[in-house]
PDB file of C-alpha atoms in Angstrom:
ATOM      1  CA  MET L   4      -0.128  -0.037   0.108  1.00 50.00           C
ATOM      2  CA  LYS L   5       3.026   2.277   0.944  1.00 53.00           C
ATOM      3  CA  LYS L   6       4.341   1.788  -2.532  1.00 50.00           C
ATOM      4  CA  ILE L   7       1.269   2.760  -4.510  1.00 47.00           C
ATOM      5  CA  LEU L   8       1.067   6.039  -2.443  1.00 50.00           C
ATOM      6  CA  THR L   9       4.369   6.849  -3.028  1.00 53.00           C
ATOM      7  CA  LEU L  10       3.947   6.189  -6.664  1.00 47.00           C
ATOM      8  CA  ILE L  11       0.790   8.529  -6.953  1.00 48.00           C
ATOM      9  CA  LEU L  12       2.527  10.780  -4.701  1.00 50.00           C
ATOM     10  CA  PHE L  13       5.692  10.958  -7.404  1.00 49.00           C
ATOM     11  CA  THR L  14       3.083  11.178 -10.591  1.00 45.00           C
ATOM     12  CA  LEU L  15       1.190  14.194  -8.996  1.00 45.00           C
ATOM     13  CA  ILE L  16       4.576  16.317  -8.114  1.00 48.00           C
ATOM     14  CA  THR L  17       6.014  15.206 -11.945  1.00 45.00           C
ATOM     15  CA  THR L  18       2.726  16.415 -13.222  1.00 42.00           C
ATOM     16  CA  VAL L  19       2.361  19.694 -11.081  1.00 43.00           C
ATOM     17  CA  THR L  20       6.477  20.373 -12.678  1.00 44.00           C
ATOM     18  CA  PHE L  21       5.703  19.937 -16.063  1.00 42.00           C
ATOM     19  CA  GLY L  22       2.371  21.954 -15.888  1.00 44.00           C
ATOM     20  CA  GLN L  23       4.444  24.917 -14.386  1.00 45.00           C
ATOM     21  CA  SER L  24       7.126  24.760 -16.808  1.00 49.00           C
ATOM     22  CA  ASN L  25       4.709  25.963 -19.562  1.00 63.00           C
ATOM     23  CA  TYR L  26       4.403  29.490 -18.063  1.00 77.00           C
ATOM     24  CA  GLN L  27       6.127  32.580 -19.505  1.00 85.00           C
ATOM     25  CA  ASP L  28       7.196  35.753 -17.509  1.00 87.00           C
ATOM     26  CA  VAL L  29       4.897  38.760 -18.742  1.00 89.00           C
ATOM     27  CA  VAL L  30       6.183  42.461 -18.025  1.00 88.00           C
ATOM     28  CA  TYR L  31       3.428  45.068 -18.104  1.00 92.00           C
ATOM     29  CA  LEU L  32       4.573  48.512 -18.637  1.00 90.00           C
ATOM     30  CA  ASN L  33       3.215  51.913 -18.023  1.00 90.00           C
ATOM     31  CA  ASN L  34       3.017  52.882 -21.740  1.00 89.00           C
ATOM     32  CA  GLY L  35       0.539  49.754 -22.396  1.00 86.00           C
ATOM     33  CA  SER L  36       3.434  47.319 -24.070  1.00 87.00           C
ATOM     34  CA  ILE L  37       3.438  43.643 -22.747  1.00 88.00           C
ATOM     35  CA  ILE L  38       6.607  41.861 -23.203  1.00 87.00           C
ATOM     36  CA  ARG L  39       6.387  38.175 -22.931  1.00 87.00           C
ATOM     37  CA  GLY L  40       9.791  35.944 -22.171  1.00 86.00           C
ATOM     38  CA  VAL L  41      12.105  34.792 -19.384  1.00 87.00           C
ATOM     39  CA  ILE L  42      13.346  37.015 -17.030  1.00 87.00           C
ATOM     40  CA  ILE L  43      16.700  36.644 -16.673  1.00 86.00           C
ATOM     41  CA  GLU L  44      17.917  38.915 -14.122  1.00 86.00           C
ATOM     42  CA  GLN L  45      16.312  40.963 -11.599  1.00 86.00           C
ATOM     43  CA  VAL L  46      17.994  44.103  -9.389  1.00 87.00           C
ATOM     44  CA  PRO L  47      15.399  44.182  -6.638  1.00 85.00           C
ATOM     45  CA  ASN L  48      13.406  47.915  -6.373  1.00 84.00           C
ATOM     46  CA  THR L  49      15.807  48.858  -9.629  1.00 87.00           C
ATOM     47  CA  SER L  50      15.288  46.818 -12.941  1.00 88.00           C
ATOM     48  CA  ILE L  51      14.531  43.863 -14.456  1.00 88.00           C
ATOM     49  CA  LYS L  52      16.222  42.461 -17.507  1.00 89.00           C
ATOM     50  CA  ILE L  53      13.796  40.065 -19.779  1.00 88.00           C
ATOM     51  CA  GLU L  54      14.552  37.935 -22.937  1.00 88.00           C
ATOM     52  CA  THR L  55      11.887  37.621 -25.290  1.00 86.00           C
ATOM     53  CA  ALA L  56      11.208  34.025 -27.646  1.00 82.00           C
ATOM     54  CA  ASP L  57      13.706  36.076 -30.371  1.00 86.00           C
ATOM     55  CA  LYS L  58      16.821  35.985 -28.320  1.00 85.00           C
ATOM     56  CA  SER L  59      16.050  39.836 -27.720  1.00 87.00           C
ATOM     57  CA  VAL L  60      17.033  41.323 -24.878  1.00 89.00           C
ATOM     58  CA  PHE L  61      15.347  44.196 -22.778  1.00 89.00           C
ATOM     59  CA  VAL L  62      15.916  46.025 -19.676  1.00 89.00           C
ATOM     60  CA  TYR L  63      13.393  48.413 -17.596  1.00 90.00           C
ATOM     61  CA  GLN L  64      13.400  50.389 -14.645  1.00 90.00           C
ATOM     62  CA  MET L  65      10.945  49.403 -12.091  1.00 88.00           C
ATOM     63  CA  ASP L  66       9.185  53.001 -12.628  1.00 90.00           C
ATOM     64  CA  GLU L  67       8.695  51.933 -15.867  1.00 88.00           C
ATOM     65  CA  ILE L  68       6.748  48.793 -14.861  1.00 87.00           C
ATOM     66  CA  GLU L  69       3.015  48.536 -14.172  1.00 89.00           C
ATOM     67  CA  LYS L  70       3.428  44.965 -12.757  1.00 88.00           C
ATOM     68  CA  PHE L  71       4.914  41.624 -13.728  1.00 84.00           C
ATOM     69  CA  THR L  72       3.416  38.167 -13.526  1.00 86.00           C
ATOM     70  CA  LYS L  73       3.564  34.339 -14.940  1.00 83.00           C
ATOM     71  CA  GLU L  74       0.977  33.655 -17.473  1.00 80.00           C
ATOM     72  CA  LEU L  75       0.491  30.813 -20.111  1.00 72.00           C
ATOM     73  CA  PRO L  76       1.668  32.153 -23.614  1.00 73.00           C
ATOM     74  CA  PRO L  77      -1.850  33.660 -25.308  1.00 68.00           C
ATOM     75  CA  GLU L  78      -2.249  30.656 -27.800  1.00 57.00           C
ATOM     76  CA  THR L  79      -1.850  28.222 -25.024  1.00 56.00           C
ATOM     77  CA  GLU L  80      -4.819  30.175 -22.933  1.00 53.00           C
ATOM     78  CA  ALA L  81      -6.977  30.248 -25.872  1.00 50.00           C
ATOM     79  CA  LEU L  82      -6.639  26.327 -26.362  1.00 48.00           C
ATOM     80  CA  LYS L  83      -7.065  25.753 -22.797  1.00 51.00           C
ATOM     81  CA  GLN L  84     -10.729  27.479 -22.703  1.00 52.00           C
ATOM     82  CA  ASN L  85     -11.746  26.480 -26.012  1.00 49.00           C
ATOM     83  CA  THR L  86     -10.430  23.090 -26.205  1.00 48.00           C
ATOM     84  CA  TYR L  87      -9.446  21.720 -22.925  1.00 57.00           C
ATOM     85  CA  LYS L  88     -12.260  22.681 -20.640  1.00 72.00           C
ATOM     86  CA  ARG L  89     -15.096  19.884 -20.177  1.00 84.00           C
ATOM     87  CA  LYS L  90     -17.353  18.624 -17.789  1.00 90.00           C
ATOM     88  CA  GLY L  91     -17.475  15.223 -18.179  1.00 93.00           C
ATOM     89  CA  PHE L  92     -16.190  11.655 -19.456  1.00 96.00           C
ATOM     90  CA  ILE L  93     -16.876   8.357 -20.395  1.00 97.00           C
ATOM     91  CA  GLY L  94     -14.339   5.381 -20.911  1.00 97.00           C
ATOM     92  CA  LEU L  95     -12.550   1.929 -20.796  1.00 97.00           C
ATOM     93  CA  GLU L  96      -9.972   0.836 -18.125  1.00 98.00           C
ATOM     94  CA  LEU L  97      -8.004  -2.295 -18.048  1.00 97.00           C
ATOM     95  CA  GLY L  98      -5.285  -3.269 -15.258  1.00 97.00           C
ATOM     96  CA  ALA L  99      -4.537  -5.379 -12.235  1.00 97.00           C
ATOM     97  CA  ASN L 100      -6.520  -6.745  -9.618  1.00 97.00           C
ATOM     98  CA  ILE L 101      -4.530  -7.270  -6.543  1.00 97.00           C
ATOM     99  CA  PRO L 102      -6.096  -9.045  -3.392  1.00 96.00           C
ATOM    100  CA  VAL L 103      -5.332  -7.814  -0.299  1.00 95.00           C
ATOM    101  CA  GLY L 104      -6.164  -8.423   3.644  1.00 93.00           C
ATOM    102  CA  LYS L 105      -8.145 -12.109   4.168  1.00 92.00           C
ATOM    103  CA  PHE L 106      -8.913 -12.385   0.136  1.00 93.00           C
ATOM    104  CA  ALA L 107      -5.263 -12.892  -0.193  1.00 94.00           C
ATOM    105  CA  ASP L 108      -4.758 -15.161   2.901  1.00 93.00           C
ATOM    106  CA  LYS L 109      -3.830 -18.647   1.707  1.00 89.00           C
ATOM    107  CA  ASN L 110      -5.922 -19.586   4.702  1.00 88.00           C
ATOM    108  CA  ASN L 111      -9.132 -17.938   3.570  1.00 89.00           C
ATOM    109  CA  GLY L 112      -9.321 -16.287  -0.099  1.00 88.00           C
ATOM    110  CA  ALA L 113      -6.350 -17.673  -1.323  1.00 90.00           C
ATOM    111  CA  ALA L 114      -6.636 -15.318  -4.153  1.00 92.00           C
ATOM    112  CA  GLU L 115      -3.656 -14.331  -6.513  1.00 94.00           C
ATOM    113  CA  THR L 116      -3.299 -11.263  -8.464  1.00 95.00           C
ATOM    114  CA  GLY L 117      -6.030 -11.165 -11.388  1.00 95.00           C
ATOM    115  CA  LEU L 118      -7.276  -8.672 -14.158  1.00 96.00           C
ATOM    116  CA  GLN L 119      -9.991  -6.069 -13.938  1.00 97.00           C
ATOM    117  CA  ILE L 120     -12.072  -4.124 -16.807  1.00 97.00           C
ATOM    118  CA  ASN L 121     -13.878  -1.256 -16.252  1.00 97.00           C
ATOM    119  CA  LEU L 122     -16.694  -1.208 -18.977  1.00 96.00           C
ATOM    120  CA  ILE L 123     -17.641   2.271 -17.595  1.00 96.00           C
ATOM    121  CA  ASN L 124     -15.538   4.874 -16.204  1.00 97.00           C
ATOM    122  CA  PHE L 125     -18.057   7.584 -16.218  1.00 97.00           C
ATOM    123  CA  GLY L 126     -18.000  11.251 -14.484  1.00 97.00           C
ATOM    124  CA  TYR L 127     -19.338  14.620 -14.939  1.00 96.00           C
ATOM    125  CA  LEU L 128     -19.224  17.821 -13.236  1.00 95.00           C
ATOM    126  CA  PHE L 129     -21.916  20.092 -11.887  1.00 94.00           C
ATOM    127  CA  THR L 130     -19.693  22.769 -10.789  1.00 91.00           C
ATOM    128  CA  GLU L 131     -15.970  23.626 -11.288  1.00 86.00           C
ATOM    129  CA  ASN L 132     -14.821  20.577  -8.642  1.00 91.00           C
ATOM    130  CA  ILE L 133     -17.586  18.668  -8.006  1.00 95.00           C
ATOM    131  CA  GLY L 134     -19.825  16.106  -9.739  1.00 96.00           C
ATOM    132  CA  ILE L 135     -20.701  12.509  -9.900  1.00 97.00           C
ATOM    133  CA  THR L 136     -19.050   9.248 -10.740  1.00 97.00           C
ATOM    134  CA  ALA L 137     -19.871   5.529 -11.860  1.00 97.00           C
ATOM    135  CA  THR L 138     -18.420   2.591 -12.631  1.00 97.00           C
ATOM    136  CA  TRP L 139     -19.254  -0.763 -13.561  1.00 97.00           C
ATOM    137  CA  PHE L 140     -16.289  -3.161 -13.452  1.00 96.00           C
ATOM    138  CA  GLY L 141     -15.603  -6.963 -13.556  1.00 95.00           C
ATOM    139  CA  ALA L 142     -12.305  -8.986 -12.196  1.00 96.00           C
ATOM    140  CA  SER L 143     -11.059 -12.475 -11.941  1.00 93.00           C
ATOM    141  CA  ASN L 144      -8.668 -13.597  -9.536  1.00 93.00           C
ATOM    142  CA  PRO L 145      -6.822 -16.970  -9.815  1.00 92.00           C
ATOM    143  CA  ILE L 146      -7.149 -19.162  -6.586  1.00 90.00           C
ATOM    144  CA  GLN L 147      -3.755 -20.329  -4.923  1.00 87.00           C
ATOM    145  CA  GLY L 148      -2.737 -24.188  -5.366  1.00 79.00           C
ATOM    146  CA  SER L 149      -5.756 -24.677  -7.952  1.00 75.00           C
ATOM    147  CA  SER L 150      -5.966 -25.209 -11.382  1.00 65.00           C
ATOM    148  CA  ASP L 151      -6.322 -22.456 -13.970  1.00 63.00           C
ATOM    149  CA  ASP L 152     -10.497 -23.692 -14.128  1.00 72.00           C
ATOM    150  CA  TYR L 153     -11.317 -22.425 -10.871  1.00 81.00           C
ATOM    151  CA  LEU L 154     -11.292 -18.465 -10.383  1.00 87.00           C
ATOM    152  CA  TRP L 155     -12.939 -15.894  -8.016  1.00 89.00           C
ATOM    153  CA  SER L 156     -15.226 -13.879 -10.502  1.00 91.00           C
ATOM    154  CA  HIS L 157     -16.436 -10.706  -9.100  1.00 93.00           C
ATOM    155  CA  GLY L 158     -17.947  -7.185 -10.176  1.00 94.00           C
ATOM    156  CA  GLY L 159     -20.229  -4.492  -9.535  1.00 95.00           C
ATOM    157  CA  LEU L 160     -22.045  -1.201 -10.547  1.00 97.00           C
ATOM    158  CA  LEU L 161     -20.603   1.527  -8.113  1.00 97.00           C
ATOM    159  CA  ILE L 162     -21.916   5.278  -7.841  1.00 98.00           C
ATOM    160  CA  GLY L 163     -20.672   8.295  -5.816  1.00 97.00           C
ATOM    161  CA  PRO L 164     -19.473  11.715  -5.593  1.00 97.00           C
ATOM    162  CA  LEU L 165     -16.736  13.035  -7.953  1.00 97.00           C
ATOM    163  CA  PHE L 166     -13.954  15.594  -6.688  1.00 96.00           C
ATOM    164  CA  SER L 167     -11.730  16.738  -9.585  1.00 94.00           C
ATOM    165  CA  TYR L 168      -8.824  19.266  -9.524  1.00 91.00           C
ATOM    166  CA  PRO L 169      -7.105  20.883 -12.527  1.00 90.00           C
ATOM    167  CA  ILE L 170      -3.059  20.167 -12.108  1.00 88.00           C
ATOM    168  CA  SER L 171      -2.470  21.798 -15.256  1.00 84.00           C
ATOM    169  CA  GLU L 172      -4.325  22.853 -18.396  1.00 78.00           C
ATOM    170  CA  LYS L 173      -4.159  19.131 -19.539  1.00 87.00           C
ATOM    171  CA  ILE L 174      -4.303  17.430 -16.314  1.00 91.00           C
ATOM    172  CA  GLU L 175      -6.890  16.475 -13.769  1.00 93.00           C
ATOM    173  CA  TRP L 176      -6.765  14.917 -10.312  1.00 94.00           C
ATOM    174  CA  ASP L 177     -10.131  12.815  -9.434  1.00 96.00           C
ATOM    175  CA  VAL L 178     -11.105  11.200  -5.981  1.00 96.00           C
ATOM    176  CA  LYS L 179     -13.911   9.103  -6.153  1.00 96.00           C
ATOM    177  CA  PRO L 180     -15.397   7.474  -3.087  1.00 96.00           C
ATOM    178  CA  MET L 181     -17.986   5.195  -4.206  1.00 98.00           C
ATOM    179  CA  ILE L 182     -20.742   2.563  -3.075  1.00 97.00           C
ATOM    180  CA  GLY L 183     -22.615   0.133  -4.893  1.00 97.00           C
ATOM    181  CA  LEU L 184     -23.967  -3.309  -5.295  1.00 96.00           C
ATOM    182  CA  SER L 185     -21.397  -6.234  -6.061  1.00 95.00           C
ATOM    183  CA  THR L 186     -21.533 -10.139  -6.906  1.00 93.00           C
ATOM    184  CA  ALA L 187     -19.085 -12.827  -6.566  1.00 91.00           C
ATOM    185  CA  SER L 188     -18.633 -16.516  -7.653  1.00 88.00           C
ATOM    186  CA  ILE L 189     -16.019 -19.125  -8.094  1.00 85.00           C
ATOM    187  CA  THR L 190     -16.405 -20.542 -11.502  1.00 80.00           C
ATOM    188  CA  ASN L 191     -16.918 -24.131 -12.078  1.00 73.00           C
ATOM    189  CA  LEU L 192     -17.591 -24.361  -8.448  1.00 70.00           C
ATOM    190  CA  ASP L 193     -21.509 -25.675  -7.631  1.00 67.00           C
ATOM    191  CA  LEU L 194     -21.568 -22.502  -5.321  1.00 66.00           C
ATOM    192  CA  GLU L 195     -24.510 -19.809  -5.637  1.00 74.00           C
ATOM    193  CA  VAL L 196     -23.720 -16.416  -6.892  1.00 83.00           C
ATOM    194  CA  ALA L 197     -23.507 -13.994  -4.021  1.00 87.00           C
ATOM    195  CA  SER L 198     -24.056 -10.217  -3.503  1.00 91.00           C
ATOM    196  CA  SER L 199     -23.823  -7.275  -1.376  1.00 93.00           C
ATOM    197  CA  PHE L 200     -22.638  -3.859  -0.953  1.00 94.00           C
ATOM    198  CA  ALA L 201     -19.151  -2.661  -1.986  1.00 96.00           C
ATOM    199  CA  PHE L 202     -17.535   0.101  -0.622  1.00 97.00           C
ATOM    200  CA  ASN L 203     -14.400   1.927  -2.984  1.00 96.00           C
ATOM    201  CA  LEU L 204     -12.065   4.663  -2.745  1.00 96.00           C
ATOM    202  CA  GLY L 205     -10.388   5.638  -5.722  1.00 95.00           C
ATOM    203  CA  SER L 206      -8.203   8.389  -6.941  1.00 95.00           C
ATOM    204  CA  GLY L 207      -6.934   8.994 -10.831  1.00 95.00           C
ATOM    205  CA  LEU L 208      -5.503  11.401 -13.285  1.00 96.00           C
ATOM    206  CA  ARG L 209      -6.828  12.508 -16.769  1.00 96.00           C
ATOM    207  CA  PHE L 210      -4.228  13.520 -19.522  1.00 95.00           C
ATOM    208  CA  ASN L 211      -6.639  15.674 -21.729  1.00 92.00           C
ATOM    209  CA  VAL L 212      -4.563  14.980 -25.042  1.00 92.00           C
ATOM    210  CA  SER L 213      -7.325  16.368 -27.322  1.00 89.00           C
ATOM    211  CA  ARG L 214     -10.641  18.080 -27.550  1.00 86.00           C
ATOM    212  CA  LEU L 215     -12.188  14.839 -27.496  1.00 92.00           C
ATOM    213  CA  ILE L 216      -9.809  11.816 -25.981  1.00 94.00           C
ATOM    214  CA  ALA L 217      -8.520  11.686 -22.172  1.00 95.00           C
ATOM    215  CA  LEU L 218      -6.190   9.009 -21.238  1.00 96.00           C
ATOM    216  CA  THR L 219      -6.723   8.028 -17.690  1.00 97.00           C
ATOM    217  CA  PHE L 220      -4.801   6.164 -14.970  1.00 97.00           C
ATOM    218  CA  GLY L 221      -6.226   5.319 -11.448  1.00 95.00           C
ATOM    219  CA  VAL L 222      -5.781   3.387  -8.352  1.00 96.00           C
ATOM    220  CA  ASP L 223      -8.970   1.975  -6.047  1.00 95.00           C
ATOM    221  CA  TYR L 224      -9.188   0.014  -3.297  1.00 97.00           C
ATOM    222  CA  THR L 225     -12.465  -2.008  -2.987  1.00 96.00           C
ATOM    223  CA  ILE L 226     -14.024  -4.009  -0.160  1.00 95.00           C
ATOM    224  CA  THR L 227     -17.164  -6.080   0.557  1.00 95.00           C
ATOM    225  CA  LYS L 228     -18.076  -9.293   2.454  1.00 92.00           C
ATOM    226  CA  PHE L 229     -20.056 -11.927   0.868  1.00 88.00           C
ATOM    227  CA  ASP L 230     -22.265 -14.471   2.850  1.00 84.00           C
ATOM    228  CA  TRP L 231     -22.450 -18.018   1.332  1.00 72.00           C
ATOM    229  CA  ASP L 232     -24.087 -21.282   2.651  1.00 69.00           C
ATOM    230  CA  ILE L 233     -20.677 -22.276   3.689  1.00 66.00           C
ATOM    231  CA  GLY L 234     -19.654 -19.160   5.418  1.00 76.00           C
ATOM    232  CA  GLU L 235     -18.321 -15.444   4.902  1.00 86.00           C
ATOM    233  CA  GLN L 236     -15.681 -14.295   2.813  1.00 88.00           C
ATOM    234  CA  THR L 237     -14.451 -10.497   2.755  1.00 92.00           C
ATOM    235  CA  MET L 238     -12.861  -9.535  -0.409  1.00 94.00           C
ATOM    236  CA  GLY L 239     -10.652  -6.439  -0.288  1.00 95.00           C
ATOM    237  CA  THR L 240      -8.624  -5.467  -3.554  1.00 97.00           C
ATOM    238  CA  ILE L 241      -6.375  -2.694  -5.063  1.00 97.00           C
ATOM    239  CA  ALA L 242      -6.866  -2.257  -8.703  1.00 97.00           C
ATOM    240  CA  ILE L 243      -4.229  -0.589 -10.465  1.00 97.00           C
ATOM    241  CA  LYS L 244      -5.437   0.587 -14.347  1.00 97.00           C
ATOM    242  CA  GLY L 245      -5.072   2.954 -17.064  1.00 97.00           C
ATOM    243  CA  GLY L 246      -7.246   3.218 -20.292  1.00 97.00           C
ATOM    244  CA  PHE L 247      -8.920   6.022 -21.960  1.00 96.00           C
ATOM    245  CA  ALA L 248     -12.177   8.406 -22.159  1.00 97.00           C
ATOM    246  CA  PHE L 249     -14.209  10.377 -24.779  1.00 96.00           C
ATOM    247  CA  ARG L 250     -14.545  13.842 -23.169  1.00 95.00           C
ATOM    248  CA  LEU L 251     -18.409  15.329 -22.683  1.00 92.00           C
ATOM    249  CA  LYS L 252     -19.264  18.835 -22.662  1.00 86.00           C
TER     250      LYS L 252
END
């Protein structure tokens, strides 16, 4: 679990740094001129030296300057407003399903790492940062010491609030606590399909590569407890997955 949290933190730091690198220095002069480039020298309360994209260098005294800031290039800002700002997404994800706790215990669930597919990965924002999310997933995990004919099969339909935070003009971080109905069975075993409530806490990144398409990466923790005639089975899993999504207006 610590390794997964470290991976998420590293990804967030990297993407924040990448997003900041797109900004440029902008100097607003008292005469109405605007100079864009990189400030290469600053003498406090005296002057600023700025280098523009064509490698020209200008020096301005502080009494000539109205203000100076960091901004996205005009073309990038326009692209952000017209292309990358959208309210929703729907897509598909595929990845590893890792059993944890009792589900992975050889004397209990005896499950091994398997596969998970999220046939629906949906989200829609009602405000700048808050909306609704839902997922429909299925997973299978081999059973330790058994043949390939015996697998834990489980899945569910989950729904909950979506909390989304922009990291840069192209990258968004989502937090998705969800609850819903889950089912489970063991293939090729005379055991009824059990159903129960499932709880899920997910976090993910969306990389908006175009007006219509986003690439997604996420980590989910899901926990549920099933009650069969032969006894109870607690199933805890961590899913690490990636995929793509169509962006919605």
